[in-house]
Amino acid sequence: MPLASLRRAARETVSGLPREFWWLWTSTLVNRLGGFVATFMALYLTLDRGYSASYAGLVAALHGLGGVISSVGAGVLTDRLGRRPTLLVAQVSTAGSVALLGFVHHPLAIAAVAFLVGMASNASRPAVQAMMADIVRPEDRVRAFSLNYWAINLGFAVSSMAAGFIAEFSYLAGFLIEAGMTMICAIVVFLKLPESRPERTPAEQAADETGLGTVLRDGRFMGVVGLSFLVALIFQQGMVGLPVAMGEAGFTPADYGMAIAVNGVLIVALQIPVTRFIEHRDPRRLLVISSLLAGYGFGLTAFAGSVGVFALTVCVWTLAEIVNAPTQTGLVVRLSPLHGRGRYQGMYTMSWAVASLVAPLMSGLVIDRWGAEWLWGLCAVVGTGAAVGYGVLMRRLPAEQPAAGAPLTKTEVSNA
């Protein structure tokens, strides 16, 4: 592609998004650049502290459980208190708890603080997603969510590489650096991001019925949450099932590292150009295709016998991830009432948090009892089921909700 065309494509990718979005994007990038703890927690507990692998697994599970609990609670606070205060409380709490985790030594204290870190760090997600939906125009939301996902993966790729060097120097330094960078995110939010929650009239406040019961009774949305959980179970296997299966097949940790590195490289390289291709296409079709690619991408792992073939399977399900992530988040916004975005995003976030708890148990059980081939076959079945579910549930989607402060058309008023 000529240089001029590349410049034009890059300009079109980032143009038209409000300044507030870019401050939120910057906060996300800084947060992920400092995300060291999740990368080296297991090594810290087993190598530096001398605890067993079982204990490290328990701590990881408690961290995930904290995220499950905070997902829904943070969604409620996002709607009631506002996006900005929820985000500030979550980030300040994350910074404090991460720093504390570096100083506690008793196993019960470590487990308790890890649970708090999981709660605090996951609490920011509903607020970020709701604020993004508030400030970005409907036609730009898929592109905005994609850019945010790109920042997440770019930050993760850099922090993962840096974590190894920092761990060799000092694990405590890693905890303190993450705490400091999270506080920088909170400062950015405090100084640069105004509250974006849509204003409600007194009559709307009095008639507000968007509680958690409303979300749970929304059959189609809860169906989407269930399908999201299934897809998340599949994607989680890249971090839990794949390394175990490769280890049992005689491959080294370095071999797994080479294969899984393809995931981060492809997301950073392809997320933006792929989004330009998909952003105005039918979300139903995109979710069906991405579910099939995810399921059968992992299904093909059953036939892998070399690092190169494992890397090729990673390419297939990574493409599914690139398509699924922004499309799914945009769909949640589309199905959410204007004044209930926080609760709806919180329930959606919980589906991924629960999957992070269930996936290690599921993969371990299946591999131990029946072998890795059954796990990969199950991924293909689950992906097919999710694709069918999206095809059925996504008929006659409602109109896109407007950005906060944008005038409503007559059609949007009737759908709100």
GROMACS .gro file of C-alpha atoms in nm:
model
  416
    1MET     CA    1   0.000   0.000   0.000
    2PRO     CA    2   0.147   0.343  -0.091
    3LEU     CA    3   0.260   0.566   0.194
    4ALA     CA    4  -0.006   0.826   0.109
    5SER     CA    5  -0.277   0.560   0.135
    6LEU     CA    6  -0.145   0.444   0.471
    7ARG     CA    7  -0.149   0.800   0.600
    8ARG     CA    8  -0.503   0.852   0.477
    9ALA     CA    9  -0.618   0.525   0.637
   10ALA     CA   10  -0.457   0.619   0.968
   11ARG     CA   11  -0.613   0.966   0.958
   12GLU     CA   12  -0.958   0.824   0.887
   13THR     CA   13  -0.919   0.572   1.168
   14VAL     CA   14  -0.855   0.833   1.436
   15SER     CA   15  -1.057   1.126   1.298
   16GLY     CA   16  -1.397   1.230   1.421
   17LEU     CA   17  -1.363   1.097   1.777
   18PRO     CA   18  -1.409   1.348   2.061
   19ARG     CA   19  -1.119   1.471   2.272
   20GLU     CA   20  -1.266   1.307   2.582
   21PHE     CA   21  -1.239   0.970   2.412
   22TRP     CA   22  -0.866   1.015   2.359
   23TRP     CA   23  -0.809   1.103   2.724
   24LEU     CA   24  -1.001   0.790   2.820
   25TRP     CA   25  -0.796   0.594   2.564
   26THR     CA   26  -0.475   0.736   2.711
   27SER     CA   27  -0.585   0.633   3.059
   28THR     CA   28  -0.650   0.279   2.934
   29LEU     CA   29  -0.311   0.258   2.762
   30VAL     CA   30  -0.120   0.384   3.068
   31ASN     CA   31  -0.312   0.141   3.288
   32ARG     CA   32  -0.222  -0.157   3.068
   33LEU     CA   33   0.140  -0.048   3.028
   34GLY     CA   34   0.167  -0.083   3.404
   35GLY     CA   35  -0.018  -0.416   3.426
   36PHE     CA   36   0.271  -0.618   3.571
   37VAL     CA   37   0.108  -0.802   3.861
   38ALA     CA   38  -0.120  -1.031   3.662
   39THR     CA   39   0.177  -1.137   3.449
   40PHE     CA   40   0.417  -1.241   3.724
   41MET     CA   41   0.184  -1.318   4.020
   42ALA     CA   42   0.223  -1.698   3.987
   43LEU     CA   43   0.602  -1.666   3.961
   44TYR     CA   44   0.610  -1.427   4.255
   45LEU     CA   45   0.416  -1.666   4.478
   46THR     CA   46   0.597  -1.984   4.377
   47LEU     CA   47   0.955  -1.868   4.316
   48ASP     CA   48   0.995  -1.565   4.540
   49ARG     CA   49   0.766  -1.662   4.828
   50GLY     CA   50   0.801  -2.038   4.799
   51TYR     CA   51   0.432  -2.124   4.797
   52SER     CA   52   0.288  -2.422   4.611
   53ALA     CA   53   0.131  -2.412   4.267
   54SER     CA   54  -0.202  -2.502   4.428
   55TYR     CA   55  -0.184  -2.195   4.651
   56ALA     CA   56  -0.094  -1.977   4.352
   57GLY     CA   57  -0.400  -2.118   4.174
   58LEU     CA   58  -0.618  -2.038   4.476
   59VAL     CA   59  -0.494  -1.678   4.480
   60ALA     CA   60  -0.565  -1.647   4.108
   61ALA     CA   61  -0.916  -1.784   4.163
   62LEU     CA   62  -0.982  -1.536   4.445
   63HIS     CA   63  -0.858  -1.254   4.222
   64GLY     CA   64  -1.107  -1.367   3.958
   65LEU     CA   65  -1.387  -1.402   4.216
   66GLY     CA   66  -1.331  -1.043   4.322
   67GLY     CA   67  -1.379  -0.939   3.959
   68VAL     CA   68  -1.704  -1.134   3.933
   69ILE     CA   69  -1.849  -0.964   4.240
   70SER     CA   70  -1.742  -0.613   4.144
   71SER     CA   71  -1.870  -0.634   3.786
   72VAL     CA   72  -2.235  -0.600   3.879
   73GLY     CA   73  -2.177  -0.368   4.175
   74ALA     CA   74  -1.964  -0.132   3.969
   75GLY     CA   75  -2.229  -0.131   3.697
   76VAL     CA   76  -2.490  -0.014   3.946
   77LEU     CA   77  -2.258   0.257   4.082
   78THR     CA   78  -2.179   0.369   3.726
   79ASP     CA   79  -2.547   0.447   3.672
   80ARG     CA   80  -2.622   0.586   4.018
   81LEU     CA   81  -2.308   0.782   4.110
   82GLY     CA   82  -2.179   0.845   3.760
   83ARG     CA   83  -1.904   0.719   3.533
   84ARG     CA   84  -1.632   0.953   3.656
   85PRO     CA   85  -1.663   0.893   4.034
   86THR     CA   86  -1.689   0.516   3.986
   87LEU     CA   87  -1.380   0.519   3.767
   88LEU     CA   88  -1.186   0.734   4.016
   89VAL     CA   89  -1.277   0.516   4.314
   90ALA     CA   90  -1.187   0.200   4.121
   91GLN     CA   91  -0.849   0.330   4.007
   92VAL     CA   92  -0.746   0.477   4.342
   93SER     CA   93  -0.854   0.155   4.516
   94THR     CA   94  -0.660  -0.052   4.263
   95ALA     CA   95  -0.346   0.153   4.319
   96GLY     CA   96  -0.371   0.119   4.697
   97SER     CA   97  -0.447  -0.253   4.700
   98VAL     CA   98  -0.175  -0.338   4.445
   99ALA     CA   99   0.084  -0.149   4.649
  100LEU     CA  100  -0.034  -0.326   4.966
  101LEU     CA  101  -0.006  -0.664   4.795
  102GLY     CA  102   0.366  -0.610   4.755
  103PHE     CA  103   0.416  -0.572   5.132
  104VAL     CA  104   0.198  -0.848   5.281
  105HIS     CA  105   0.358  -1.187   5.344
  106HIS     CA  106   0.114  -1.406   5.537
  107PRO     CA  107  -0.071  -1.646   5.302
  108LEU     CA  108  -0.413  -1.541   5.431
  109ALA     CA  109  -0.326  -1.174   5.391
  110ILE     CA  110  -0.197  -1.229   5.036
  111ALA     CA  111  -0.517  -1.414   4.940
  112ALA     CA  112  -0.739  -1.145   5.094
  113VAL     CA  113  -0.557  -0.856   4.928
  114ALA     CA  114  -0.553  -1.039   4.592
  115PHE     CA  115  -0.931  -1.065   4.621
  116LEU     CA  116  -0.948  -0.688   4.682
  117VAL     CA  117  -0.721  -0.622   4.383
  118GLY     CA  118  -0.953  -0.829   4.165
  119MET     CA  119  -1.255  -0.633   4.286
  120ALA     CA  120  -1.095  -0.292   4.242
  121SER     CA  121  -0.931  -0.352   3.904
  122ASN     CA  122  -1.242  -0.500   3.744
  123ALA     CA  123  -1.470  -0.225   3.881
  124SER     CA  124  -1.342   0.027   3.628
  125ARG     CA  125  -1.454  -0.168   3.320
  126PRO     CA  126  -1.830  -0.095   3.326
  127ALA     CA  127  -1.755   0.275   3.385
  128VAL     CA  128  -1.505   0.294   3.098
  129GLN     CA  129  -1.738   0.118   2.854
  130ALA     CA  130  -2.041   0.322   2.958
  131MET     CA  131  -1.847   0.650   2.933
  132MET     CA  132  -1.721   0.552   2.588
  133ALA     CA  133  -2.077   0.482   2.476
  134ASP     CA  134  -2.186   0.819   2.617
  135ILE     CA  135  -1.929   1.034   2.441
  136VAL     CA  136  -1.892   0.861   2.101
  137ARG     CA  137  -2.148   0.885   1.821
  138PRO     CA  138  -2.330   0.560   1.735
  139GLU     CA  139  -2.168   0.530   1.393
  140ASP     CA  140  -1.820   0.557   1.550
  141ARG     CA  141  -1.864   0.323   1.847
  142VAL     CA  142  -1.728   0.004   1.692
  143ARG     CA  143  -1.418   0.197   1.582
  144ALA     CA  144  -1.382   0.352   1.929
  145PHE     CA  145  -1.416   0.018   2.108
  146SER     CA  146  -1.167  -0.131   1.866
  147LEU     CA  147  -0.913   0.144   1.931
  148ASN     CA  148  -0.959   0.092   2.304
  149TYR     CA  149  -0.908  -0.283   2.265
  150TRP     CA  150  -0.597  -0.212   2.059
  151ALA     CA  151  -0.461   0.005   2.342
  152ILE     CA  152  -0.532  -0.274   2.592
  153ASN     CA  153  -0.338  -0.528   2.390
  154LEU     CA  154  -0.053  -0.293   2.305
  155GLY     CA  155  -0.013  -0.209   2.673
  156PHE     CA  156  -0.032  -0.576   2.769
  157ALA     CA  157   0.231  -0.674   2.512
  158VAL     CA  158   0.475  -0.410   2.639
  159SER     CA  159   0.408  -0.476   3.008
  160SER     CA  160   0.445  -0.853   2.962
  161MET     CA  161   0.793  -0.805   2.818
  162ALA     CA  162   0.887  -0.552   3.085
  163ALA     CA  163   0.752  -0.770   3.367
  164GLY     CA  164   1.025  -1.029   3.320
  165PHE     CA  165   1.304  -0.772   3.353
  166ILE     CA  166   1.137  -0.603   3.649
  167ALA     CA  167   1.086  -0.938   3.825
  168GLU     CA  168   1.457  -1.015   3.794
  169PHE     CA  169   1.534  -0.686   3.967
  170SER     CA  170   1.257  -0.674   4.228
  171TYR     CA  171   0.902  -0.805   4.249
  172LEU     CA  172   0.817  -0.524   4.491
  173ALA     CA  173   0.922  -0.271   4.227
  174GLY     CA  174   0.667  -0.425   3.992
  175PHE     CA  175   0.386  -0.382   4.243
  176LEU     CA  176   0.484  -0.022   4.314
  177ILE     CA  177   0.524   0.068   3.946
  178GLU     CA  178   0.177  -0.068   3.868
  179ALA     CA  179   0.031   0.122   4.163
  180GLY     CA  180   0.198   0.442   4.048
  181MET     CA  181   0.082   0.411   3.687
  182THR     CA  182  -0.273   0.336   3.803
  183MET     CA  183  -0.265   0.655   4.008
  184ILE     CA  184  -0.154   0.843   3.696
  185CYS     CA  185  -0.467   0.707   3.525
  186ALA     CA  186  -0.680   0.837   3.811
  187ILE     CA  187  -0.515   1.180   3.779
  188VAL     CA  188  -0.586   1.186   3.405
  189VAL     CA  189  -0.951   1.103   3.472
  190PHE     CA  190  -0.975   1.365   3.746
  191LEU     CA  191  -0.818   1.645   3.541
  192LYS     CA  192  -0.938   1.573   3.187
  193LEU     CA  193  -1.263   1.375   3.188
  194PRO     CA  194  -1.594   1.536   3.280
  195GLU     CA  195  -1.893   1.329   3.386
  196SER     CA  196  -2.067   1.183   3.081
  197ARG     CA  197  -2.378   1.026   3.232
  198PRO     CA  198  -2.685   1.146   3.037
  199GLU     CA  199  -2.895   1.400   3.223
  200ARG     CA  200  -3.241   1.291   3.328
  201THR     CA  201  -3.548   1.500   3.388
  202PRO     CA  202  -3.719   1.476   3.731
  203ALA     CA  203  -3.994   1.270   3.569
  204GLU     CA  204  -3.737   1.026   3.428
  205GLN     CA  205  -3.567   1.000   3.766
  206ALA     CA  206  -3.895   0.925   3.938
  207ALA     CA  207  -3.982   0.662   3.678
  208ASP     CA  208  -3.638   0.504   3.670
  209GLU     CA  209  -3.696   0.131   3.654
  210THR     CA  210  -3.358   0.023   3.520
  211GLY     CA  211  -3.251  -0.186   3.820
  212LEU     CA  212  -3.071  -0.518   3.818
  213GLY     CA  213  -3.412  -0.686   3.798
  214THR     CA  214  -3.471  -0.503   3.470
  215VAL     CA  215  -3.144  -0.636   3.332
  216LEU     CA  216  -3.217  -0.992   3.446
  217ARG     CA  217  -3.564  -0.982   3.293
  218ASP     CA  218  -3.429  -0.862   2.959
  219GLY     CA  219  -3.438  -1.202   2.791
  220ARG     CA  220  -3.253  -1.114   2.474
  221PHE     CA  221  -2.977  -0.928   2.655
  222MET     CA  222  -2.928  -1.208   2.909
  223GLY     CA  223  -2.914  -1.447   2.613
  224VAL     CA  224  -2.631  -1.233   2.472
  225VAL     CA  225  -2.458  -1.245   2.813
  226GLY     CA  226  -2.484  -1.624   2.807
  227LEU     CA  227  -2.342  -1.640   2.456
  228SER     CA  228  -2.064  -1.403   2.559
  229PHE     CA  229  -1.981  -1.641   2.843
  230LEU     CA  230  -1.953  -1.931   2.597
  231VAL     CA  231  -1.724  -1.734   2.364
  232ALA     CA  232  -1.514  -1.618   2.660
  233LEU     CA  233  -1.474  -1.982   2.772
  234ILE     CA  234  -1.323  -2.056   2.432
  235PHE     CA  235  -1.085  -1.760   2.428
  236GLN     CA  236  -0.968  -1.836   2.784
  237GLN     CA  237  -0.825  -2.166   2.659
  238GLY     CA  238  -0.539  -1.974   2.501
  239MET     CA  239  -0.413  -1.899   2.852
  240VAL     CA  240  -0.524  -2.210   3.043
  241GLY     CA  241  -0.583  -2.509   2.814
  242LEU     CA  242  -0.320  -2.443   2.548
  243PRO     CA  243  -0.011  -2.426   2.775
  244VAL     CA  244  -0.119  -2.741   2.961
  245ALA     CA  245  -0.184  -2.932   2.639
  246MET     CA  246   0.145  -2.821   2.483
  247GLY     CA  247   0.332  -2.918   2.800
  248GLU     CA  248   0.179  -3.264   2.804
  249ALA     CA  249   0.273  -3.302   2.436
  250GLY     CA  250   0.639  -3.239   2.521
  251PHE     CA  251   0.669  -2.874   2.421
  252THR     CA  252   0.862  -2.630   2.639
  253PRO     CA  253   0.737  -2.307   2.799
  254ALA     CA  254   0.943  -2.121   2.539
  255ASP     CA  255   0.755  -2.305   2.264
  256TYR     CA  256   0.424  -2.196   2.416
  257GLY     CA  257   0.554  -1.842   2.448
  258MET     CA  258   0.641  -1.833   2.079
  259ALA     CA  259   0.299  -1.963   1.979
  260ILE     CA  260   0.093  -1.738   2.203
  261ALA     CA  261   0.302  -1.431   2.115
  262VAL     CA  262   0.134  -1.446   1.773
  263ASN     CA  263  -0.191  -1.344   1.945
  264GLY     CA  264  -0.060  -1.012   2.072
  265VAL     CA  265   0.136  -0.934   1.756
  266LEU     CA  266  -0.165  -0.991   1.529
  267ILE     CA  267  -0.400  -0.787   1.747
  268VAL     CA  268  -0.163  -0.491   1.749
  269ALA     CA  269  -0.102  -0.523   1.373
  270LEU     CA  270  -0.454  -0.602   1.249
  271GLN     CA  271  -0.705  -0.461   1.498
  272ILE     CA  272  -0.731  -0.119   1.334
  273PRO     CA  273  -0.737  -0.225   0.964
  274VAL     CA  274  -0.983  -0.508   1.034
  275THR     CA  275  -1.208  -0.268   1.222
  276ARG     CA  276  -1.213  -0.035   0.921
  277PHE     CA  277  -1.346  -0.331   0.723
  278ILE     CA  278  -1.614  -0.443   0.971
  279GLU     CA  279  -1.733  -0.125   1.146
  280HIS     CA  280  -2.043  -0.070   0.930
  281ARG     CA  281  -2.128  -0.435   0.870
  282ASP     CA  282  -2.408  -0.644   1.021
  283PRO     CA  283  -2.310  -0.726   1.384
  284ARG     CA  284  -2.519  -1.042   1.377
  285ARG     CA  285  -2.317  -1.184   1.089
  286LEU     CA  286  -1.987  -1.073   1.244
  287LEU     CA  287  -2.066  -1.243   1.576
  288VAL     CA  288  -2.174  -1.563   1.402
  289ILE     CA  289  -1.853  -1.572   1.196
  290SER     CA  290  -1.627  -1.484   1.490
  291SER     CA  291  -1.787  -1.754   1.709
  292LEU     CA  292  -1.723  -2.015   1.442
  293LEU     CA  293  -1.365  -1.895   1.390
  294ALA     CA  294  -1.301  -1.909   1.764
  295GLY     CA  295  -1.448  -2.255   1.809
  296TYR     CA  296  -1.287  -2.415   1.506
  297GLY     CA  297  -0.961  -2.224   1.552
  298PHE     CA  298  -0.917  -2.400   1.885
  299GLY     CA  299  -1.066  -2.717   1.738
  300LEU     CA  300  -0.781  -2.728   1.484
  301THR     CA  301  -0.537  -2.743   1.775
  302ALA     CA  302  -0.618  -3.114   1.803
  303PHE     CA  303  -0.422  -3.164   1.479
  304ALA     CA  304  -0.120  -2.950   1.577
  305GLY     CA  305   0.212  -3.133   1.607
  306SER     CA  306   0.464  -2.850   1.582
  307VAL     CA  307   0.508  -2.498   1.713
  308GLY     CA  308   0.440  -2.362   1.364
  309VAL     CA  309   0.103  -2.537   1.340
  310PHE     CA  310   0.011  -2.426   1.693
  311ALA     CA  311   0.092  -2.069   1.583
  312LEU     CA  312  -0.133  -2.108   1.278
  313THR     CA  313  -0.426  -2.211   1.500
  314VAL     CA  314  -0.357  -1.907   1.716
  315CYS     CA  315  -0.385  -1.693   1.402
  316VAL     CA  316  -0.735  -1.830   1.334
  317TRP     CA  317  -0.882  -1.766   1.679
  318THR     CA  318  -0.701  -1.433   1.711
  319LEU     CA  319  -0.885  -1.311   1.402
  320ALA     CA  320  -1.206  -1.415   1.576
  321GLU     CA  321  -1.102  -1.215   1.882
  322ILE     CA  322  -1.025  -0.907   1.673
  323VAL     CA  323  -1.374  -0.918   1.518
  324ASN     CA  324  -1.564  -1.023   1.831
  325ALA     CA  325  -1.433  -0.776   2.090
  326PRO     CA  326  -1.549  -0.440   1.945
  327THR     CA  327  -1.861  -0.589   1.785
  328GLN     CA  328  -1.976  -0.751   2.109
  329THR     CA  329  -1.917  -0.437   2.316
  330GLY     CA  330  -2.102  -0.226   2.061
  331LEU     CA  331  -2.392  -0.472   2.067
  332VAL     CA  332  -2.419  -0.440   2.446
  333VAL     CA  333  -2.451  -0.063   2.407
  334ARG     CA  334  -2.714  -0.110   2.138
  335LEU     CA  335  -2.924  -0.336   2.362
  336SER     CA  336  -2.885  -0.115   2.672
  337PRO     CA  337  -3.133   0.158   2.771
  338LEU     CA  338  -2.977   0.503   2.776
  339HIS     CA  339  -2.985   0.538   3.155
  340GLY     CA  340  -2.892   0.177   3.230
  341ARG     CA  341  -2.564   0.143   3.043
  342GLY     CA  342  -2.359   0.088   3.355
  343ARG     CA  343  -2.570  -0.202   3.481
  344TYR     CA  344  -2.581  -0.363   3.138
  345GLN     CA  345  -2.207  -0.325   3.086
  346GLY     CA  346  -2.149  -0.463   3.436
  347MET     CA  347  -2.351  -0.775   3.359
  348TYR     CA  348  -2.162  -0.819   3.032
  349THR     CA  349  -1.827  -0.776   3.210
  350MET     CA  350  -1.934  -1.040   3.463
  351SER     CA  351  -1.974  -1.298   3.185
  352TRP     CA  352  -1.602  -1.271   3.111
  353ALA     CA  353  -1.508  -1.271   3.480
  354VAL     CA  354  -1.709  -1.589   3.541
  355ALA     CA  355  -1.550  -1.748   3.235
  356SER     CA  356  -1.205  -1.676   3.378
  357LEU     CA  357  -1.307  -1.878   3.685
  358VAL     CA  358  -1.473  -2.166   3.502
  359ALA     CA  359  -1.226  -2.209   3.215
  360PRO     CA  360  -0.929  -2.338   3.424
  361LEU     CA  361  -1.153  -2.590   3.602
  362MET     CA  362  -1.314  -2.703   3.277
  363SER     CA  363  -0.991  -2.742   3.082
  364GLY     CA  364  -0.815  -2.924   3.364
  365LEU     CA  365  -1.102  -3.168   3.412
  366VAL     CA  366  -1.141  -3.244   3.041
  367ILE     CA  367  -0.767  -3.286   2.977
  368ASP     CA  368  -0.715  -3.509   3.283
  369ARG     CA  369  -1.012  -3.737   3.213
  370TRP     CA  370  -1.035  -3.753   2.835
  371GLY     CA  371  -0.733  -3.578   2.687
  372ALA     CA  372  -0.664  -3.248   2.513
  373GLU     CA  373  -0.828  -3.360   2.189
  374TRP     CA  374  -1.165  -3.367   2.365
  375LEU     CA  375  -1.110  -3.013   2.493
  376TRP     CA  376  -1.045  -2.883   2.141
  377GLY     CA  377  -1.346  -3.073   2.007
  378LEU     CA  378  -1.559  -2.923   2.284
  379CYS     CA  379  -1.438  -2.575   2.183
  380ALA     CA  380  -1.563  -2.639   1.829
  381VAL     CA  381  -1.902  -2.753   1.962
  382VAL     CA  382  -1.934  -2.452   2.195
  383GLY     CA  383  -1.836  -2.213   1.915
  384THR     CA  384  -2.098  -2.364   1.687
  385GLY     CA  385  -2.362  -2.333   1.959
  386ALA     CA  386  -2.271  -1.968   2.019
  387ALA     CA  387  -2.290  -1.894   1.645
  388VAL     CA  388  -2.639  -2.047   1.624
  389GLY     CA  389  -2.743  -1.850   1.932
  390TYR     CA  390  -2.629  -1.519   1.787
  391GLY     CA  391  -2.806  -1.596   1.462
  392VAL     CA  392  -3.134  -1.654   1.645
  393LEU     CA  393  -3.115  -1.374   1.904
  394MET     CA  394  -2.991  -1.092   1.684
  395ARG     CA  395  -3.290  -1.063   1.453
  396ARG     CA  396  -3.440  -0.712   1.424
  397LEU     CA  397  -3.190  -0.524   1.639
  398PRO     CA  398  -3.305  -0.197   1.798
  399ALA     CA  399  -3.173   0.136   1.671
  400GLU     CA  400  -2.841   0.267   1.801
  401GLN     CA  401  -2.864   0.480   2.118
  402PRO     CA  402  -2.731   0.836   2.072
  403ALA     CA  403  -2.426   0.979   2.241
  404ALA     CA  404  -2.485   1.178   2.559
  405GLY     CA  405  -2.613   1.524   2.478
  406ALA     CA  406  -2.699   1.436   2.119
  407PRO     CA  407  -3.052   1.518   2.007
  408LEU     CA  408  -3.290   1.224   1.981
  409THR     CA  409  -3.481   1.148   1.667
  410LYS     CA  410  -3.843   1.036   1.690
  411THR     CA  411  -3.738   0.676   1.629
  412GLU     CA  412  -3.471   0.691   1.898
  413VAL     CA  413  -3.714   0.840   2.147
  414SER     CA  414  -3.956   0.551   2.093
  415ASN     CA  415  -3.672   0.298   2.135
  416ALA     CA  416  -3.531   0.462   2.446
   0.00000   0.00000   0.00000
